[in-house]
Every structure is written in C-alpha cells, then in structure tokens.
Amino acid sequence: MRCNVCEVRCEINKHGMGRCGTYVNAGNTIIQYPGMGYLGAHPVSIEAVPLLHFHPSGKFLQIFSTGCNFQCPGCMARMPASSRPSTQQASLSPSEVVKRALKQECLGVVSAINDPVANYYLFRDLAAQAREKSLLVGCSTNCYFTSETLEEFGQFVNFVNVGIKGYSGRSYKNCGAKSSAPVFRNISRLYDMGVHIETSVVYSKGNEDDVIKVAEKVSDISSTIPLHVMRFLPLGYAPIELEPSVGEAEKICSALRRYLDFVYLFNSPGTELLNTYCPECGSLLIEREFHMPFGSRLVKPWVSQKCSCGSSIPVQGRATNEGFSEAGFMDSYSIISQDFSMVHAVLTCLGVLDDYKLMDIWGEDKLMDVWSKVSDPKTLTQIHNMIRQPYSYLEFIKFIAEKANMSEKGEELVSFIHKRLKIVQNLAAGKSSYNVYYCMGSPLFALNAGRMENNLVTFSGGVSINKQLQKEGKLGVSVSPSFINEHDPGVIFVSGFLSRPLDEFYTLCQKYGIHARAVTQQQVYEIPPSWDFGSPRWILGLLYIADKLHPGKLGVDLRKEADDFYLKFYGMRFKEARPNRSFHRPSSGIWPHKQTFYNYVEMEVPKQGSTKNFGSEITQPFNMLPACKLKFKG
C-alpha cells in the first residue's frame, strides 16, 4: 500500500515502514506509528522559527518529534530528523501540547526541527485541538506534500516557512527526492488559500544561479513573499570550501532583491540584512539582530507597518508590544540540535564513529534519560552550565561516558584534557597584559560573557572585555564601535563556529571606525573550526588562545598537540583533516576508519508474500546515500 502524504509515495507493506520511519500499514490504511508523540515543547519568539512577517515578537510553543522524508547532507537537525520513534520515549500527546500552550499563554503552536511531513496525522490531530482553543497553527516544512494532502493541510495551518532545497532537480535528488516542482506548486496553492508563507533557501558556493532561480520562481507567485537566505554551514561531510563568507552572502542577497521585496540573511552574525527595509524608498523600518544561526530578534518592538513614504509592509497579525525572549537556552533548531551535537562530539572521541550506532545508544536506556528530558529546561540548563567551564566540562564527559557504558574511554579523554589544563593554569598564574575581545563573524557581534569561549580567555589569564556586557542573547549581542575602542583590546579572537575571513574583518573595522590596538597591530586571530566550543577539541583552542596571550611562553608545540589529539581520538593526523563546522566530525572527508552504516531497505520475497525490513551494511557516509528500495526474488 502506498503512503500518499508526500510525493515520495513510499510503498509500505505489512511489516515495513516508509522513508520517514514513522508510518505503518494498518491493513487497509496507512497510520502514524502507534503511541508517537512530541518529544519537546518550548516557548519561542516567532522570529526564532524563523518567521519575520507574522505576529512579530509573538510567543509560540515550538514542538518537535522524530522522522523526516528527506535525507539532506549537512542537516543541522539530523539527530531528531533521522531517529525512529520508540514507545519508550517520553512524549507529549496533542492534547498535552495544547494544554501547555494555553498555560504558557502562547499565541499558537509551531512544528519545527523535524519535518511535520513525517508526523502529518499527529500534526493534523494537534491542529484540530489547537484551533478549537483559538490557537494559531504553523510549521517549518520542506512542503513536499502530495496535492491531495496539501488541500487538507492548507485548511488547518495559518502560517508556514517552506525550506526550498533549490530550483534544480539535482538539489532535490541530493536529498532523496525527485524535483522541486511539487514544492513550488504547493507554495502557490497555499498562497492562494490565504496561508501566510515565508520561504528559506540555502546558499552555498557554486549554487548562486540556483538560488537566483528560486527567487525568480517565488516572485512568479508573489514578490511580497519573504525569502530567508541561509548561508551554508558545512557540517557532516561537506567541505568548508562550500561555505560562502558573510560578505559573499550579502552580495547575493542584494542581487535577489531584484526579484523579491524582502530578502533576509541568516547564519551571519552582525549582518544588516536581517533588517526590514522599505521596498519603495529603501528606508530602514525594522531592526533585528542575530539570535542563533536560524533565528533573529527585534531590537525594538514593531510599532507600525507603514513607511513614511506611504507604502505598507505586508505583515499578518498584530505585533507584540513587549517582545518575548526565551529563558535560559530554549530556542529553535539550534539549541536542541546543538545538545545532540555536543553529546555526539564526546561520543565520537570515545570511539562511536557511525551514526546508527550513535542512534542505538540514544534509543537504549543508556542515554534515554537525556533524550526524554530534552524538553526539561532544568536539564538543558544543567548541560549548558557544565560545558561553560573547562573543569566542569570534564564532568560532562564523565556523565556521557557513563551513560554510554564507556567510562574507561571517558577517563582517557578526561586525562588528556586535564594534563593540558594544568599547563595553561600554571602559565596563567602570571596573568596576561592583554584586554581580549571575543566576537563572532562581525567585529560588532560580541559573544556572551558567560560562554565557554570567554571563559577560556579568563582561564588563560586574559582580561575579557566581554565580561563588561550586561545585555544577553543566545550566542551574543550587538555592540557599538565605541565599546571596542574604549576597552582597547590588544587581542581579538573570532569564533571558530561562525567566522569571517580576516580581510573582510579588517575592512569592516575600517568601515566602523574601530581602531583598537588589536586592529592597528593586526592581532586578530581566527580560531580553527570547533576548537573553542561544542567539541572536546576546545582543549586545542585553549592552547591556541594561551599561546597568543603569552607569546613564546606556552612551552608546547601546538601542531604536535593537535596531531596527538587527532590521532588518539580520531585516528588521523591533524594535517590530514579537512576541517568544517561540525562539532563531532574532525574532517569533511572520509575517515581512515572503516565505518559501517545501517540503511533500512525493503526486500520483497514473493515465496513468503511479504515485505520485511533488513539491516544492510553499507560502507559509505550515511548522508551521501541515495534513498533506495531494493527488491529481489529468491
């Protein structure tokens, strides 16, 4: 029997599952996996989804479950999207989600992180109950629905953010789908049905023409549909060469404005292209700042939808007078995905090298309590407090190693890091003469005072000027050039997660009038990717920082230290690694280890007259596998 939820149209027989892994055959119909529910529910500002023209600053309850009908390389939500449902997992029913949304005074519910295409029947039930209570309903989706499903879907959603993979068929085949045609067809139909639509597209080096064609195609539907350009972050097996600089991304956004009135740039700290400008006269109307990779937030409330020139900005719903700000660490894709990624990074160093073994660990009792508590703000806060300080991070490693029954390997990693901590601690006793500024991407985007990166500076004996900041954001906050000039840092570090080429960085310093000593003496340093946050590789970042703050005094060979770490915990030399932005992967290429990935395929056995799932060993990177269904006789 075929599943008709999406255009993949999987054939699901009695003992099988579809691509999503969330639908089963119940005899004469396809149903959601029994007992499936939502694994997390957190209040967020709508800009964190992101949607920028719908109830600005409105508070919505963001939910997620497991499964996805696509297999996209570099997916930031890969863990929940790739996981399979389990009746053991603590989950929320639609009625429980509605109760929570009402209790927390949310305007509505929004499904994100994994695609609601994989949870369509669950999401439909939730929508029915939510609308009965006058709650708004929306989602972030690849919108690969069939026409018949879309007609129903469009009746119960108020808003969607459609993630467009590209215009060309190749863009969709890379994700295991056929073409972009169903997506543009569905966007057009939803627009005609009165659903509020915003779109997203990933921009990587080399796909400029494809991104422009996406803008043209969306413009054919309506030039007023906002387009969110997601600057590509190379994760998984993607090489860092595919990542455009913030400056390059800003240039293509300017080109896209020939087709669309509202183009926004994400994953780019400090960019001015998160703001809303009048499409008629170019005046700045709404100012936003970077708020985690996929999110933004309003600098001040949106009080008017009209420009002084008389033109009107298409916005649905009233703006909230006082914007909602997520408490603690709750956020869109980024925090939940980063939690999984940081645990993944530790497990990788402990020798868990293939994704399905990792998912087995998540799925068993070993880490089930972490997974099931992921919706608990106290648990998230506890985890993030542990990974903020060097010594408490060692406790984080022990915690994960114990849950994975790998305590001996955990102690090996802890011992390696602890020895280097003592070296830096002894060096830092003499203090550094440098004021230090730590930023991300732009010289005007300062990392939050309490983050690991600034604590590494303090641990190394530097004086972090970021500690003077009172305002907080998720990763950081925007600052003025005067803040940097007045504190006159002698060294500036640029984050290893979201950076900007140094030539662009110095050009921006000149543009903004930043003349701190670090700039004039060219002591601005890019931290190597994932050497300062998210991965145990931060110990190498600490050594790097200490070496810059105490020139010639560290007494260790940084290259040898990197080689030792990579050999011991990744099985490769540092010089052989091809770095990218992934927390858990040290290289964008294939590791020297033989890795086995289990891909569930369908095998038809006519003699028995049934279709069953079997684990098939495939020695290829999982996210480079095509979606496949094998049928054979025998």
Short mmCIF file of C-alpha atoms in Angstrom, two decimals, residues 239-562:
data_model
loop_
_atom_site.label_atom_id
_atom_site.label_comp_id
_atom_site.label_asym_id
_atom_site.label_seq_id
_atom_site.Cartn_x
_atom_site.Cartn_y
_atom_site.Cartn_z
CA PRO A 239 33.89 20.63 2.88
CA ILE A 240 34.48 24.09 4.28
CA GLU A 241 35.16 25.34 0.75
CA LEU A 242 31.39 25.31 0.16
CA GLU A 243 30.83 27.95 2.84
CA PRO A 244 30.43 31.46 1.42
CA SER A 245 31.72 34.33 3.51
CA VAL A 246 29.22 36.68 5.09
CA GLY A 247 30.28 39.32 2.58
CA GLU A 248 29.64 37.00 -0.37
CA ALA A 249 26.23 36.09 1.04
CA GLU A 250 25.35 39.77 1.42
CA LYS A 251 26.17 40.34 -2.24
CA ILE A 252 23.85 37.60 -3.48
CA CYS A 253 21.06 38.92 -1.23
CA SER A 254 21.38 42.28 -2.94
CA ALA A 255 21.01 40.52 -6.31
CA LEU A 256 17.90 38.66 -5.10
CA ARG A 257 16.17 41.93 -4.24
CA ARG A 258 15.70 42.50 -7.95
CA TYR A 259 13.03 39.79 -7.76
CA LEU A 260 11.65 39.91 -4.22
CA ASP A 261 10.77 42.79 -1.91
CA PHE A 262 12.01 41.16 1.29
CA VAL A 263 15.24 39.16 1.41
CA TYR A 264 16.87 38.32 4.74
CA LEU A 265 20.25 36.75 5.56
CA PHE A 266 20.73 34.21 8.36
CA ASN A 267 23.74 32.36 9.85
CA SER A 268 25.63 35.65 9.56
CA PRO A 269 26.33 37.48 12.84
CA GLY A 270 26.46 41.26 12.51
CA THR A 271 24.82 41.48 9.09
CA GLU A 272 22.42 44.34 8.45
CA LEU A 273 20.36 42.13 6.15
CA LEU A 274 18.18 40.86 8.98
CA ASN A 275 16.53 44.28 8.95
CA THR A 276 13.36 45.15 7.05
CA TYR A 277 13.75 47.96 4.52
CA CYS A 278 11.00 49.68 2.57
CA PRO A 279 10.94 48.17 -0.94
CA GLU A 280 9.87 51.56 -2.36
CA CYS A 281 12.28 54.07 -0.81
CA GLY A 282 14.84 51.84 0.97
CA SER A 283 14.27 53.32 4.44
CA LEU A 284 15.11 51.19 7.47
CA LEU A 285 11.81 50.14 9.04
CA ILE A 286 12.56 47.28 11.42
CA GLU A 287 15.91 46.48 13.02
CA ARG A 288 16.82 42.95 14.07
CA GLU A 289 19.93 41.24 15.35
CA PHE A 290 21.40 37.76 15.05
CA HIS A 291 19.90 35.34 17.58
CA MET A 292 21.30 31.84 16.97
CA PRO A 293 22.01 30.52 13.45
CA PHE A 294 18.40 30.14 12.29
CA GLY A 295 16.90 32.89 14.39
CA SER A 296 16.73 36.65 14.86
CA ARG A 297 15.10 39.02 17.30
CA LEU A 298 13.71 42.53 17.12
CA VAL A 299 15.92 45.23 18.60
CA LYS A 300 12.76 47.16 19.48
CA PRO A 301 9.03 46.43 19.03
CA TRP A 302 7.47 46.71 15.56
CA VAL A 303 5.01 49.58 16.08
CA SER A 304 3.96 50.38 12.54
CA GLN A 305 3.59 48.53 9.25
CA LYS A 306 3.77 51.74 7.20
CA CYS A 307 6.75 53.64 5.88
CA SER A 308 6.91 57.44 5.92
CA CYS A 309 6.79 57.31 2.11
CA GLY A 310 3.29 55.85 2.36
CA SER A 311 4.00 52.26 1.32
CA SER A 312 2.74 49.41 3.51
CA ILE A 313 4.66 46.31 4.63
CA PRO A 314 2.69 43.06 4.36
CA VAL A 315 2.54 41.66 7.87
CA GLN A 316 -0.10 39.32 9.25
CA GLY A 317 -1.23 39.82 12.83
CA ARG A 318 -0.52 42.47 15.41
CA ALA A 319 2.98 43.00 16.71
CA THR A 320 3.50 42.25 20.38
CA ASN A 321 4.25 45.44 22.31
CA GLU A 322 6.76 43.74 24.56
CA GLY A 323 8.79 41.09 22.73
CA PHE A 324 9.08 37.61 24.17
CA SER A 325 12.60 36.42 24.92
CA GLU A 326 13.26 32.73 25.52
CA ALA A 327 14.51 31.98 29.01
CA GLY A 328 17.70 30.03 29.51
CA PHE A 329 18.68 28.09 26.44
CA MET A 330 15.36 27.38 24.72
CA ASP A 331 15.45 28.14 21.03
CA SER A 332 14.64 26.95 17.53
CA TYR A 333 16.67 24.26 15.79
CA SER A 334 19.95 25.40 17.20
CA ILE A 335 19.82 24.58 20.91
CA ILE A 336 18.15 21.17 20.63
CA SER A 337 20.40 20.27 17.67
CA GLN A 338 23.48 21.57 19.47
CA ASP A 339 22.66 19.49 22.54
CA PHE A 340 22.63 16.37 20.37
CA SER A 341 25.76 17.53 18.52
CA MET A 342 27.73 18.17 21.70
CA VAL A 343 26.86 14.74 23.07
CA HIS A 344 27.71 13.30 19.65
CA ALA A 345 31.08 15.10 19.75
CA VAL A 346 32.01 13.45 23.03
CA LEU A 347 30.84 10.01 21.88
CA THR A 348 32.89 10.38 18.70
CA CYS A 349 36.03 10.93 20.79
CA LEU A 350 35.09 7.81 22.75
CA GLY A 351 35.04 5.76 19.55
CA VAL A 352 31.39 5.88 18.43
CA LEU A 353 32.02 6.54 14.75
CA ASP A 354 28.91 5.61 12.83
CA ASP A 355 25.57 7.32 13.06
CA TYR A 356 23.37 4.29 13.58
CA LYS A 357 25.42 3.05 16.50
CA LEU A 358 25.01 6.51 17.96
CA MET A 359 21.25 6.31 17.44
CA ASP A 360 21.24 2.91 19.12
CA ILE A 361 22.87 4.48 22.17
CA TRP A 362 20.29 7.24 22.16
CA GLY A 363 17.50 4.74 21.74
CA GLU A 364 18.53 2.39 24.52
CA ASP A 365 18.36 3.07 28.23
CA LYS A 366 21.96 4.29 28.16
CA LEU A 367 21.08 7.82 27.09
CA MET A 368 17.30 7.61 27.10
CA ASP A 369 17.04 9.73 30.20
CA VAL A 370 18.95 12.53 28.44
CA TRP A 371 16.72 12.24 25.37
CA SER A 372 13.50 12.06 27.34
CA LYS A 373 14.46 15.05 29.47
CA VAL A 374 15.43 17.19 26.49
CA SER A 375 12.13 19.03 26.93
CA ASP A 376 13.03 19.86 30.52
CA PRO A 377 14.53 23.38 30.83
CA LYS A 378 16.35 22.39 34.02
CA THR A 379 18.16 19.57 32.22
CA LEU A 380 19.18 21.84 29.34
CA THR A 381 20.40 24.48 31.76
CA GLN A 382 22.39 21.87 33.68
CA ILE A 383 24.04 20.60 30.49
CA HIS A 384 24.91 24.09 29.28
CA ASN A 385 26.32 25.08 32.65
CA MET A 386 28.57 22.02 32.55
CA ILE A 387 30.01 22.88 29.15
CA ARG A 388 30.74 26.52 30.00
CA GLN A 389 33.83 25.99 32.19
CA PRO A 390 36.93 23.87 31.46
CA TYR A 391 36.85 21.73 34.59
CA SER A 392 33.07 21.25 34.66
CA TYR A 393 33.30 20.10 31.02
CA LEU A 394 35.29 17.15 32.31
CA GLU A 395 32.26 16.20 34.39
CA PHE A 396 30.15 16.41 31.23
CA ILE A 397 32.48 13.91 29.53
CA LYS A 398 32.26 11.55 32.50
CA PHE A 399 28.47 11.85 32.51
CA ILE A 400 28.14 10.94 28.81
CA ALA A 401 30.77 8.17 29.04
CA GLU A 402 28.98 6.58 31.98
CA LYS A 403 25.62 6.63 30.18
CA ALA A 404 27.23 5.01 27.13
CA ASN A 405 28.99 2.35 29.25
CA MET A 406 32.35 3.72 28.06
CA SER A 407 33.79 5.05 31.33
CA GLU A 408 37.31 3.81 30.60
CA LYS A 409 37.46 5.68 27.29
CA GLY A 410 35.94 8.68 29.04
CA GLU A 411 38.72 8.71 31.63
CA GLU A 412 41.29 8.57 28.82
CA LEU A 413 39.80 11.71 27.25
CA VAL A 414 39.49 13.45 30.62
CA SER A 415 43.13 12.65 31.47
CA PHE A 416 44.36 14.11 28.16
CA ILE A 417 42.46 17.35 28.69
CA HIS A 418 43.29 17.62 32.40
CA LYS A 419 47.04 17.47 31.74
CA ARG A 420 46.83 20.42 29.29
CA LEU A 421 44.59 22.39 31.65
CA LYS A 422 47.33 22.25 34.28
CA ILE A 423 49.90 23.60 31.80
CA VAL A 424 47.72 26.60 30.93
CA GLN A 425 46.69 27.14 34.54
CA ASN A 426 50.33 27.41 35.63
CA LEU A 427 51.10 29.77 32.75
CA ALA A 428 48.10 31.97 33.53
CA ALA A 429 49.22 32.50 37.13
CA GLY A 430 51.37 35.35 35.86
CA LYS A 431 48.39 36.91 34.04
CA SER A 432 48.42 38.46 30.58
CA SER A 433 48.76 42.14 29.83
CA TYR A 434 46.09 41.93 27.16
CA ASN A 435 42.50 43.05 27.20
CA VAL A 436 40.75 40.49 24.98
CA TYR A 437 37.63 40.81 22.83
CA TYR A 438 35.83 37.71 21.50
CA CYS A 439 33.42 38.13 18.62
CA MET A 440 31.57 36.02 16.08
CA GLY A 441 31.58 36.83 12.39
CA SER A 442 31.33 40.60 12.66
CA PRO A 443 33.51 42.86 14.82
CA LEU A 444 30.25 44.28 16.21
CA PHE A 445 28.79 40.95 17.39
CA ALA A 446 30.18 40.09 20.82
CA LEU A 447 29.92 36.63 22.34
CA ASN A 448 28.03 36.49 25.62
CA ALA A 449 30.10 36.99 28.75
CA GLY A 450 29.35 33.58 30.25
CA ARG A 451 30.12 31.44 27.21
CA MET A 452 32.90 28.88 27.11
CA GLU A 453 34.96 30.98 24.68
CA ASN A 454 35.27 33.91 27.10
CA ASN A 455 35.93 31.56 29.98
CA LEU A 456 38.83 30.09 28.00
CA VAL A 457 40.26 33.61 27.74
CA THR A 458 39.93 34.14 31.50
CA PHE A 459 41.39 30.69 32.23
CA SER A 460 44.39 31.65 30.08
CA GLY A 461 44.98 34.79 32.14
CA GLY A 462 43.46 37.31 29.73
CA VAL A 463 41.04 40.08 30.68
CA SER A 464 37.81 39.50 28.75
CA ILE A 465 36.12 42.80 27.93
CA ASN A 466 33.02 40.77 27.03
CA LYS A 467 32.52 40.32 30.77
CA GLN A 468 31.55 44.02 30.87
CA LEU A 469 28.43 43.38 28.80
CA GLN A 470 25.13 43.46 30.67
CA LYS A 471 22.85 42.58 27.76
CA GLU A 472 22.44 38.91 26.87
CA GLY A 473 21.39 37.00 23.77
CA LYS A 474 21.60 33.37 22.75
CA LEU A 475 25.12 33.42 21.30
CA GLY A 476 25.88 37.08 21.78
CA VAL A 477 24.77 40.65 21.27
CA SER A 478 25.47 43.58 19.00
CA VAL A 479 27.82 46.23 20.37
CA SER A 480 28.90 49.68 19.21
CA PRO A 481 32.35 50.56 17.83
CA SER A 482 32.83 52.81 20.87
CA PHE A 483 32.56 49.81 23.22
CA ILE A 484 35.51 48.16 21.46
CA ASN A 485 37.55 51.35 21.17
CA GLU A 486 37.04 52.36 24.80
CA HIS A 487 38.22 49.00 26.13
CA ASP A 488 41.05 48.88 23.56
CA PRO A 489 41.66 45.11 23.35
CA GLY A 490 45.18 44.09 22.47
CA VAL A 491 43.96 40.78 21.06
CA ILE A 492 40.71 39.92 19.26
CA PHE A 493 39.58 36.35 18.72
CA VAL A 494 36.99 35.45 16.09
CA SER A 495 34.82 32.42 16.90
CA GLY A 496 35.62 29.11 15.28
CA PHE A 497 31.92 28.40 14.66
CA LEU A 498 30.70 31.37 12.62
CA SER A 499 33.70 33.32 11.40
CA ARG A 500 34.51 35.80 8.65
CA PRO A 501 37.72 35.97 6.57
CA LEU A 502 40.22 38.33 8.16
CA ASP A 503 40.39 40.57 5.09
CA GLU A 504 36.62 41.17 5.38
CA PHE A 505 37.01 41.62 9.14
CA TYR A 506 39.66 44.35 8.85
CA THR A 507 37.65 46.08 6.11
CA LEU A 508 34.63 46.22 8.44
CA CYS A 509 36.79 47.58 11.26
CA GLN A 510 37.83 50.42 8.95
CA LYS A 511 34.21 51.00 7.91
CA TYR A 512 33.00 51.17 11.52
CA GLY A 513 35.94 53.24 12.76
CA ILE A 514 37.35 50.56 15.08
CA HIS A 515 40.95 51.47 15.93
CA ALA A 516 41.69 49.27 18.94
CA ARG A 517 45.28 48.10 19.38
CA ALA A 518 44.42 44.57 18.17
CA VAL A 519 43.28 46.04 14.85
CA THR A 520 46.11 48.52 14.29
CA GLN A 521 48.74 45.93 15.28
CA GLN A 522 46.94 43.15 13.37
CA GLN A 523 46.47 40.86 16.35
CA VAL A 524 43.08 39.50 15.27
CA TYR A 525 43.01 35.71 15.19
CA GLU A 526 40.52 33.20 13.76
CA ILE A 527 40.08 30.17 15.99
CA PRO A 528 40.14 26.92 13.97
CA PRO A 529 36.64 25.46 13.44
CA SER A 530 35.14 23.86 16.59
CA TRP A 531 38.27 24.50 18.65
CA ASP A 532 36.53 26.77 21.13
CA PHE A 533 33.03 25.36 21.66
CA GLY A 534 30.86 22.28 21.19
CA SER A 535 33.59 19.66 20.97
CA PRO A 536 36.36 18.34 23.26
CA ARG A 537 38.67 19.97 20.71
CA TRP A 538 38.25 23.13 22.80
CA ILE A 539 41.37 21.99 24.68
CA LEU A 540 43.33 22.76 21.49
CA GLY A 541 41.59 26.13 21.28
CA LEU A 542 42.63 26.85 24.87
CA LEU A 543 46.26 26.12 23.99
CA TYR A 544 45.93 28.35 20.91
CA ILE A 545 44.48 31.21 22.99
CA ALA A 546 47.13 30.83 25.73
CA ASP A 547 49.89 30.91 23.10
CA LYS A 548 48.59 34.23 21.70
CA LEU A 549 48.18 35.79 25.15
CA HIS A 550 51.63 34.62 26.36
CA PRO A 551 53.80 34.71 23.22
CA GLY A 552 56.73 32.28 23.40
CA LYS A 553 55.89 31.09 26.94
CA LEU A 554 53.48 28.18 26.44
CA GLY A 555 56.27 25.65 26.02
CA VAL A 556 54.36 23.19 23.87
CA ASP A 557 54.26 22.52 20.15
CA LEU A 558 50.70 23.32 19.07
CA ARG A 559 50.98 21.31 15.88
CA LYS A 560 52.18 18.27 17.82
CA GLU A 561 49.39 18.71 20.39
CA ALA A 562 46.81 18.80 17.60
#
